[in-house]
Amino acid sequence: MSAVNVNLVSNATSSKAASSKAASSKAILGAALLGLALTGCGGGGGSSSGGDAGMTGSTQTGNSTNQIREGRFLDAAVSNARYVTLTPDGKVSMSGFTAEDGSFFFRDGETVSFFIGDILLGKAAAAGIVTPSALVDGANSSDALPNMLRFLQTLDTDADPYNGIQISQLVHEHSTNLKVDFDRLKGDFEVQSALTGLLAMATNSPTMPTVFAALDHFRTTMLNAYDSNSGETVLNLVGTKWRSTFSSEACGDTSVELTHTFNKLGHFTTGYHDLKQRDDGSCKGSSLAVLMALYENDDMFSCANGCSLTDLNRTVRINGPEAHDATIVHAPGTSTITIIHQYDDGREVLETMKKV
């Protein structure tokens, strides 16, 4: 049996208002086409183009390990993003553009990379849900995740990411031969010529959303995408150590660090617990201390022995000398927890926790 080249076509550039029933029909049609292709001794198919969600496969063996699966790329559903999956030995397996619901195709054990034109967003293990958090999980900069979220949400054709993020063909065309580095501090990221040029030429909103707005939208997506009511443990913190970086819009690239240690006794923190702007406009770390909280008294991480998705995507009130609200954001399967600290005086500080 010769190599099989299969293309499942779905209209990724259609209106965001299309129903999920239509998406399901496409998936059923795709499965039927695949079955028909595998019954023949020859193979053939067209190539996918700008608005099509296509896939390319090699000879099918019927092995369960070689079955084609469907995943979704989510910061809301990201449609018409280009993707490529690679086998463990580095060979291209699937390629195409994500459908309206953010779906793409892969096989078990593969990695998937996502692109806007030639701009590589990142790569991660292919799975049922892949998020920007997974694409930047190994980044050095604490701003990598909000950088990517703000980028994707700005590219959305109608500037409303809450109804899905749709990438236009115009954006792909203007992203040819471009490279954007997301692993930078916020200030350095925003001034890249490739980024500013693309946003000016190919979007209706060249001004990106704030870090806090982008992260809050992502938190909502996580709660909607997973079964947040299951109570299933997604992260056990006990016995782990995390390093936090505090930053803020007002302080630019100035940041301070804090270490979190979770053991059987409780939650220990060492370092600066806040970042403040002084009267002269400069910024410095604040509340330098070594603190310990028993888990039953820990406002944010009382769940440490078994945190659910809801535990790690919620807003809590932090009691103390400077009481404030803290919004926690976490995507399952990643080694990053982001916390938005919002003080009663309007001050906002971003804390990015990375597992050590």
Short mmCIF file of C-alpha atoms in Angstrom, two decimals:
data_model
loop_
_atom_site.label_atom_id
_atom_site.label_comp_id
_atom_site.label_asym_id
_atom_site.label_seq_id
_atom_site.Cartn_x
_atom_site.Cartn_y
_atom_site.Cartn_z
CA MET A 1 0.00 0.00 0.00
CA SER A 2 1.49 3.31 -1.06
CA ALA A 3 1.73 6.41 1.12
CA VAL A 4 -1.58 8.05 1.90
CA ASN A 5 -1.88 11.81 1.65
CA VAL A 6 -5.09 12.90 3.36
CA ASN A 7 -6.48 16.42 3.62
CA LEU A 8 -9.44 17.15 5.88
CA VAL A 9 -10.75 20.58 4.95
CA SER A 10 -12.66 22.88 7.29
CA ASN A 11 -13.34 26.55 6.77
CA ALA A 12 -11.17 28.29 9.38
CA THR A 13 -11.96 31.73 8.01
CA SER A 14 -15.72 31.45 8.41
CA SER A 15 -17.73 33.54 10.84
CA LYS A 16 -17.08 33.02 14.54
CA ALA A 17 -20.82 32.68 14.99
CA ALA A 18 -20.93 29.27 13.23
CA SER A 19 -22.38 26.58 15.45
CA SER A 20 -20.49 23.78 17.18
CA LYS A 21 -22.86 21.40 15.36
CA ALA A 22 -21.28 22.42 12.07
CA ALA A 23 -17.83 21.80 13.48
CA SER A 24 -18.91 18.33 14.59
CA SER A 25 -20.21 17.57 11.09
CA LYS A 26 -16.83 18.48 9.65
CA ALA A 27 -15.10 16.15 12.06
CA ILE A 28 -17.44 13.29 11.08
CA LEU A 29 -16.88 14.02 7.40
CA GLY A 30 -13.13 14.09 7.99
CA ALA A 31 -13.22 10.69 9.68
CA ALA A 32 -15.24 9.26 6.80
CA LEU A 33 -12.79 10.63 4.23
CA LEU A 34 -9.91 9.16 6.18
CA GLY A 35 -11.56 5.76 6.28
CA LEU A 36 -12.17 5.82 2.54
CA ALA A 37 -8.59 6.81 1.85
CA LEU A 38 -7.22 3.95 3.94
CA THR A 39 -9.23 1.33 2.07
CA GLY A 40 -7.51 2.07 -1.21
CA CYS A 41 -4.11 0.90 -2.39
CA GLY A 42 -3.22 4.26 -3.77
CA GLY A 43 -3.28 7.66 -2.07
CA GLY A 44 -3.85 11.20 -3.01
CA GLY A 45 -5.01 14.57 -1.81
CA GLY A 46 -4.60 18.26 -2.26
CA SER A 47 -2.48 20.62 -0.23
CA SER A 48 -3.98 22.88 2.42
CA SER A 49 -3.99 26.65 1.90
CA GLY A 50 -4.47 29.77 3.97
CA GLY A 51 -7.95 29.14 5.33
CA ASP A 52 -8.01 25.32 5.42
CA ALA A 53 -7.41 23.00 8.34
CA GLY A 54 -5.52 20.22 6.61
CA MET A 55 -3.42 17.24 7.60
CA THR A 56 -0.83 15.10 5.92
CA GLY A 57 -0.28 11.50 6.95
CA SER A 58 1.92 8.57 5.93
CA THR A 59 1.06 4.89 5.58
CA GLN A 60 -1.54 3.82 8.14
CA THR A 61 -0.88 0.62 10.03
CA GLY A 62 -4.08 0.42 12.09
CA ASN A 63 -1.98 0.60 15.25
CA SER A 64 -3.62 2.40 18.17
CA THR A 65 -0.35 4.28 18.65
CA ASN A 66 -0.72 5.64 15.11
CA GLN A 67 -4.31 6.83 15.41
CA ILE A 68 -5.08 10.39 14.43
CA ARG A 69 -6.35 12.50 17.29
CA GLU A 70 -7.82 15.96 17.57
CA GLY A 71 -6.54 18.72 19.85
CA ARG A 72 -7.45 22.36 20.39
CA PHE A 73 -5.25 25.46 20.59
CA LEU A 74 -6.79 27.74 23.20
CA ASP A 75 -6.51 31.27 24.47
CA ALA A 76 -10.14 31.20 23.59
CA ALA A 77 -10.25 29.08 20.43
CA VAL A 78 -7.48 30.29 18.09
CA SER A 79 -8.65 29.74 14.52
CA ASN A 80 -6.58 29.85 11.31
CA ALA A 81 -3.23 29.53 13.10
CA ARG A 82 -0.77 27.41 11.11
CA TYR A 83 0.46 24.23 12.80
CA VAL A 84 2.96 21.44 12.14
CA THR A 85 3.34 18.23 14.14
CA LEU A 86 6.57 16.22 14.30
CA THR A 87 7.12 12.56 15.14
CA PRO A 88 9.60 11.64 17.91
CA ASP A 89 12.31 11.20 15.23
CA GLY A 90 11.66 14.68 13.82
CA LYS A 91 9.59 13.89 10.73
CA VAL A 92 6.62 16.02 9.72
CA SER A 93 3.37 14.18 10.42
CA MET A 94 0.50 16.67 10.23
CA SER A 95 0.23 20.24 9.00
CA GLY A 96 -2.49 22.74 8.28
CA PHE A 97 -4.46 25.54 9.89
CA THR A 98 -6.55 25.36 13.02
CA ALA A 99 -10.32 25.23 12.54
CA GLU A 100 -12.86 27.66 13.97
CA ASP A 101 -12.88 25.84 17.31
CA GLY A 102 -9.06 25.88 17.45
CA SER A 103 -8.82 22.20 16.50
CA PHE A 104 -5.81 20.53 14.90
CA PHE A 105 -4.74 16.93 14.24
CA PHE A 106 -1.89 14.91 15.75
CA ARG A 107 -0.74 11.44 16.73
CA ASP A 108 0.31 10.25 20.17
CA GLY A 109 3.90 11.12 21.08
CA GLU A 110 4.20 14.02 18.65
CA THR A 111 5.09 17.65 19.26
CA VAL A 112 3.13 20.50 17.72
CA SER A 113 4.38 23.94 16.67
CA PHE A 114 2.11 26.90 15.96
CA PHE A 115 2.86 29.78 13.61
CA ILE A 116 1.40 33.11 12.54
CA GLY A 117 2.80 33.41 9.03
CA ASP A 118 6.48 32.63 9.65
CA ILE A 119 6.37 33.77 13.29
CA LEU A 120 6.90 30.76 15.53
CA LEU A 121 4.73 30.98 18.63
CA GLY A 122 6.36 27.92 20.18
CA LYS A 123 6.12 24.15 20.41
CA ALA A 124 4.78 21.70 22.98
CA ALA A 125 3.72 18.11 23.36
CA ALA A 126 0.60 17.58 21.23
CA ALA A 127 -2.44 16.98 23.44
CA GLY A 128 -6.19 17.42 23.62
CA ILE A 129 -5.68 21.03 24.76
CA VAL A 130 -2.57 23.10 24.03
CA THR A 131 -2.31 26.63 25.43
CA PRO A 132 0.14 29.54 25.04
CA SER A 133 1.31 28.67 28.56
CA ALA A 134 2.53 25.30 27.28
CA LEU A 135 4.31 26.96 24.33
CA VAL A 136 6.40 29.19 26.63
CA ASP A 137 6.75 26.80 29.56
CA GLY A 138 10.55 26.71 29.29
CA ALA A 139 11.02 30.45 28.74
CA ASN A 140 13.48 32.47 30.80
CA SER A 141 11.47 35.70 30.96
CA SER A 142 8.60 35.97 33.43
CA ASP A 143 6.82 38.07 30.78
CA ALA A 144 6.80 35.37 28.08
CA LEU A 145 3.23 34.19 28.73
CA PRO A 146 1.58 37.64 28.90
CA ASN A 147 3.62 38.68 25.84
CA MET A 148 2.12 35.85 23.78
CA LEU A 149 -1.40 36.31 25.14
CA ARG A 150 -1.36 40.01 24.31
CA PHE A 151 0.00 39.29 20.83
CA LEU A 152 -2.70 36.73 19.97
CA GLN A 153 -5.54 38.79 21.41
CA THR A 154 -4.41 41.84 19.41
CA LEU A 155 -4.41 39.86 16.15
CA ASP A 156 -8.06 38.85 16.60
CA THR A 157 -10.07 40.11 13.60
CA ASP A 158 -12.88 41.67 15.64
CA ALA A 159 -10.76 42.63 18.69
CA ASP A 160 -13.03 40.61 20.99
CA PRO A 161 -11.15 37.51 22.20
CA TYR A 162 -14.09 36.39 24.34
CA ASN A 163 -15.88 35.11 21.21
CA GLY A 164 -12.75 33.40 19.89
CA ILE A 165 -9.49 34.56 18.31
CA GLN A 166 -9.54 34.50 14.52
CA ILE A 167 -6.33 35.09 12.57
CA SER A 168 -6.91 36.67 9.16
CA GLN A 169 -5.12 35.75 5.96
CA LEU A 170 -3.85 39.34 5.83
CA VAL A 171 -2.02 38.81 9.14
CA HIS A 172 -0.38 35.66 7.77
CA GLU A 173 0.72 37.49 4.63
CA HIS A 174 2.24 40.39 6.59
CA SER A 175 4.03 37.89 8.90
CA THR A 176 6.09 36.34 6.10
CA ASN A 177 9.81 36.25 6.93
CA LEU A 178 9.19 37.80 10.35
CA LYS A 179 10.41 36.67 13.77
CA VAL A 180 9.04 37.84 17.12
CA ASP A 181 10.82 36.92 20.34
CA PHE A 182 8.31 36.32 23.15
CA ASP A 183 11.01 35.38 25.68
CA ARG A 184 11.79 39.00 26.56
CA LEU A 185 10.89 41.44 29.26
CA LYS A 186 7.72 43.35 28.47
CA GLY A 187 9.45 46.60 27.52
CA ASP A 188 11.87 44.90 25.11
CA PHE A 189 9.10 42.77 23.62
CA GLU A 190 6.85 45.72 22.77
CA VAL A 191 9.47 47.64 20.75
CA GLN A 192 10.52 44.86 18.35
CA SER A 193 10.26 46.29 14.84
CA ALA A 194 8.70 43.10 13.45
CA LEU A 195 5.95 43.30 16.05
CA THR A 196 5.16 47.00 15.76
CA GLY A 197 5.22 46.84 11.96
CA LEU A 198 2.85 43.87 11.86
CA LEU A 199 0.36 45.38 14.29
CA ALA A 200 0.33 48.69 12.39
CA MET A 201 -0.23 47.10 8.97
CA ALA A 202 -2.43 44.08 9.62
CA THR A 203 -4.69 44.79 12.61
CA ASN A 204 -7.48 47.14 13.56
CA SER A 205 -6.03 47.61 17.04
CA PRO A 206 -2.26 48.21 17.07
CA THR A 207 -2.39 48.83 20.83
CA MET A 208 -2.13 45.57 22.76
CA PRO A 209 -4.33 44.85 25.79
CA THR A 210 -2.81 45.25 29.23
CA VAL A 211 -1.00 42.34 30.84
CA PHE A 212 -3.74 42.04 33.44
CA ALA A 213 -6.60 42.04 30.93
CA ALA A 214 -4.86 39.40 28.81
CA LEU A 215 -4.21 37.12 31.78
CA ASP A 216 -7.74 37.49 33.14
CA HIS A 217 -9.13 36.45 29.76
CA PHE A 218 -6.80 33.42 29.74
CA ARG A 219 -7.97 32.44 33.25
CA THR A 220 -11.59 32.48 32.06
CA THR A 221 -10.63 30.28 29.11
CA MET A 222 -8.99 27.71 31.38
CA LEU A 223 -12.09 27.43 33.56
CA ASN A 224 -14.35 27.03 30.52
CA ALA A 225 -12.09 24.58 28.68
CA TYR A 226 -11.60 22.06 31.46
CA ASP A 227 -14.09 20.46 33.82
CA SER A 228 -13.55 22.96 36.62
CA ASN A 229 -16.23 21.32 38.77
CA SER A 230 -14.65 17.87 38.85
CA GLY A 231 -12.42 18.58 41.85
CA GLU A 232 -9.67 16.60 40.14
CA THR A 233 -6.16 17.40 41.38
CA VAL A 234 -4.11 19.19 38.72
CA LEU A 235 -1.15 20.18 40.91
CA ASN A 236 0.33 18.99 44.21
CA LEU A 237 2.54 21.69 45.70
CA VAL A 238 3.83 19.90 48.79
CA GLY A 239 7.52 19.06 48.40
CA THR A 240 8.09 21.64 45.67
CA LYS A 241 9.99 24.94 45.40
CA TRP A 242 9.08 27.90 43.20
CA ARG A 243 10.80 31.19 42.31
CA SER A 244 8.62 34.26 41.78
CA THR A 245 9.35 37.43 39.85
CA PHE A 246 7.35 40.59 40.67
CA SER A 247 6.84 43.19 37.94
CA SER A 248 4.38 45.94 37.06
CA GLU A 249 3.38 48.21 34.19
CA ALA A 250 4.53 51.24 36.22
CA CYS A 251 7.98 49.80 36.95
CA GLY A 252 8.90 48.74 33.42
CA ASP A 253 11.74 46.21 33.46
CA THR A 254 12.48 46.60 37.19
CA SER A 255 11.61 43.40 39.09
CA VAL A 256 12.25 41.65 42.41
CA GLU A 257 12.20 37.98 43.42
CA LEU A 258 10.61 35.78 46.05
CA THR A 259 11.10 32.07 46.80
CA HIS A 260 8.17 29.81 47.73
CA THR A 261 8.84 26.50 49.52
CA PHE A 262 5.98 24.09 50.21
CA ASN A 263 6.71 21.33 52.74
CA LYS A 264 4.71 19.22 55.16
CA LEU A 265 4.73 21.99 57.76
CA GLY A 266 3.43 24.78 55.58
CA HIS A 267 4.18 27.45 52.99
CA PHE A 268 7.47 29.36 53.45
CA THR A 269 8.32 32.54 51.49
CA THR A 270 11.70 34.27 51.42
CA GLY A 271 12.48 37.57 49.68
CA TYR A 272 10.52 40.61 48.53
CA HIS A 273 6.76 40.25 48.75
CA ASP A 274 5.91 43.39 46.77
CA LEU A 275 7.20 45.91 44.21
CA LYS A 276 6.47 49.61 44.70
CA GLN A 277 7.03 52.81 42.78
CA ARG A 278 8.59 55.65 44.78
CA ASP A 279 7.74 59.34 44.58
CA ASP A 280 10.64 59.99 42.19
CA GLY A 281 9.28 57.40 39.74
CA SER A 282 11.86 54.71 40.49
CA CYS A 283 10.85 51.30 41.80
CA LYS A 284 12.13 49.06 44.56
CA GLY A 285 11.28 45.84 46.32
CA SER A 286 9.12 46.05 49.40
CA SER A 287 8.24 43.83 52.37
CA LEU A 288 11.53 41.92 52.51
CA ALA A 289 10.87 39.05 54.91
CA VAL A 290 10.88 35.34 55.65
CA LEU A 291 7.29 34.27 56.30
CA MET A 292 5.58 30.97 57.08
CA ALA A 293 1.88 30.09 56.87
CA LEU A 294 0.12 26.91 57.91
CA TYR A 295 -1.91 25.64 54.99
CA GLU A 296 -5.20 26.09 56.83
CA ASN A 297 -4.34 29.81 57.15
CA ASP A 298 -2.88 30.25 53.66
CA ASP A 299 -5.14 32.58 51.65
CA MET A 300 -3.89 31.42 48.24
CA PHE A 301 -2.54 27.91 48.65
CA SER A 302 -4.57 26.13 51.33
CA CYS A 303 -5.07 23.50 48.62
CA ALA A 304 -1.31 22.71 48.48
CA ASN A 305 -1.72 18.95 49.03
CA GLY A 306 -4.01 18.68 45.98
CA CYS A 307 -5.02 21.81 44.04
CA SER A 308 -7.86 21.61 41.54
CA LEU A 309 -8.25 23.74 38.42
CA THR A 310 -10.68 26.00 40.27
CA ASP A 311 -8.23 26.43 43.17
CA LEU A 312 -5.60 27.71 40.74
CA ASN A 313 -7.87 29.95 38.65
CA ARG A 314 -9.71 32.15 41.15
CA THR A 315 -9.57 35.48 42.96
CA VAL A 316 -8.91 35.51 46.71
CA ARG A 317 -8.64 38.25 49.32
CA ILE A 318 -5.18 38.51 50.90
CA ASN A 319 -5.35 39.70 54.49
CA GLY A 320 -2.54 41.67 56.11
CA PRO A 321 -1.10 45.19 56.41
CA GLU A 322 -1.84 45.81 52.70
CA ALA A 323 -4.96 43.74 52.11
CA HIS A 324 -5.69 43.22 48.43
CA ASP A 325 -7.19 40.88 45.82
CA ALA A 326 -5.03 38.23 44.17
CA THR A 327 -6.15 36.53 40.96
CA ILE A 328 -4.43 33.18 40.33
CA VAL A 329 -3.94 31.84 36.77
CA HIS A 330 -2.64 28.35 35.91
CA ALA A 331 -2.87 26.05 32.88
CA PRO A 332 -2.75 22.33 33.76
CA GLY A 333 0.43 20.52 32.80
CA THR A 334 2.65 23.62 32.93
CA SER A 335 5.22 24.71 35.51
CA THR A 336 4.05 28.32 35.83
CA ILE A 337 1.55 30.00 38.16
CA THR A 338 0.71 33.65 37.54
CA ILE A 339 -0.81 35.89 40.21
CA ILE A 340 -2.29 39.36 39.61
CA HIS A 341 -2.09 41.40 42.83
CA GLN A 342 -4.63 44.26 42.74
CA TYR A 343 -4.39 46.70 45.64
CA ASP A 344 -7.17 48.91 46.96
CA ASP A 345 -5.30 52.06 45.87
CA GLY A 346 -5.40 50.91 42.21
CA ARG A 347 -1.86 49.55 42.12
CA GLU A 348 -1.37 46.30 40.15
CA VAL A 349 1.62 43.96 40.47
CA LEU A 350 2.22 40.79 38.47
CA GLU A 351 3.82 37.78 40.19
CA THR A 352 5.10 34.96 37.97
CA MET A 353 5.92 31.73 39.83
CA LYS A 354 8.13 29.16 38.09
CA LYS A 355 8.88 25.73 39.49
CA VAL A 356 12.55 25.28 40.41
#
